[in-house]
């Protein structure tokens, strides 16, 4: 099991108006995939705008261990010399995916149908998370997996020597599981079919098409039916990674709750499988304008102008959950600064993220003087109105970057400062968070 470095407490205090330009780093989901698909193509893929967060760096290191040549040429500029579908070599050492569920699950998928064996581990957070959701469908290809009790890491995966294609209906809304099955299907002969009842982020499908795979998505009564034809030769690509809408949500939400704020956030993805938070904020009364809609790096994007707003609590439609699954922590903070209650249902997937995010948000908000109701699949936050969160607490982040950033944003608008016990996990997805937020006018101090 890897460590995640020394804990570093950080405190946010009531901040002056947040003003200016917020340039968000590259999308984490697309960055992982650019490296992985690049490693499975024949020849050299060029990447610009790669997120250089720890999660993605761990995936880059893993791709090298499987035989791809991965080189950094400058900030965000990388190349991957791929070995082709089925061309991975057996790693000589354990693959450490650090904090990244996306990294470990997608990499298990991409090696599962090659006759090699790999052992995976991660930090204390990742070693608690369920891997059975990926190894169960992979076993249908003929892959074997030996992990700890409950399908936990460390885990050894023995790739299928003679894989068969599979047809698999996802039992939960998970793009990670969908992507793992599609990646495994790449080296199986014939057609692999994945059925998803609720649409989840579609970056793997878009990228598979971009790299030249044969993939068809049909909308049927049972949901999206995705059919992939196995054993293609993937063609190397130039991938321009767009900015991450999940990271953008932190400065956007901060501007909405810090009085007098007015910020500009260029190039935020409006991909329908990722934009649930923005629809929700607008329903709450957020003053956000979506300017200059266009396409960047194969994704629809817009420039966002965001101003402080008087927000009201709403019922978030449960069917929207997959398109904003990573944004519930920061939405809970916004809800605490709204008038009335915000009801979030259908969110049990939050319990198996980097931390149990329902519990982490509920305990932290309570400590800050906010009334919450927690159910197995539900979180209800009773708003204190604009600037009305008492604060004055230390919140536990449980090695979870989004919990850390959510409570730091909360502290920028609360009556008394809010401390997080460990801000170091922020480096997994948004290494420049502190600099970007203080540049806008946030008061953040170490300790
Ligand atoms: C991701 C999918 C989501 C999300 C994660 C990134 C991906 O997880 O929470 O941060 O890149 O596929 P699930 O698909 O497990 O919901």
Tab-separated table of N, CA and C in Angstrom, residues 4 155 302 408 412:
chain	number	residue	atom	x	y	z
A	4	UNK	N	0.346	8.633	1.060
A	4	UNK	CA	-0.022	9.772	0.234
A	4	UNK	C	0.712	11.011	0.704
A	155	UNK	N	-4.239	-6.437	-5.274
A	155	UNK	CA	-4.918	-7.460	-6.065
A	155	UNK	C	-4.052	-7.849	-7.252
A	302	UNK	N	-17.899	26.011	-23.140
A	302	UNK	CA	-18.363	27.407	-23.122
A	302	UNK	C	-17.512	28.159	-22.106
A	408	UNK	N	-12.771	23.914	2.051
A	408	UNK	CA	-12.016	25.170	1.927
A	408	UNK	C	-12.880	26.239	1.254
A	412	UNK	N	-14.429	30.086	2.791
A	412	UNK	CA	-14.285	31.406	2.156
A	412	UNK	C	-15.535	32.266	2.367
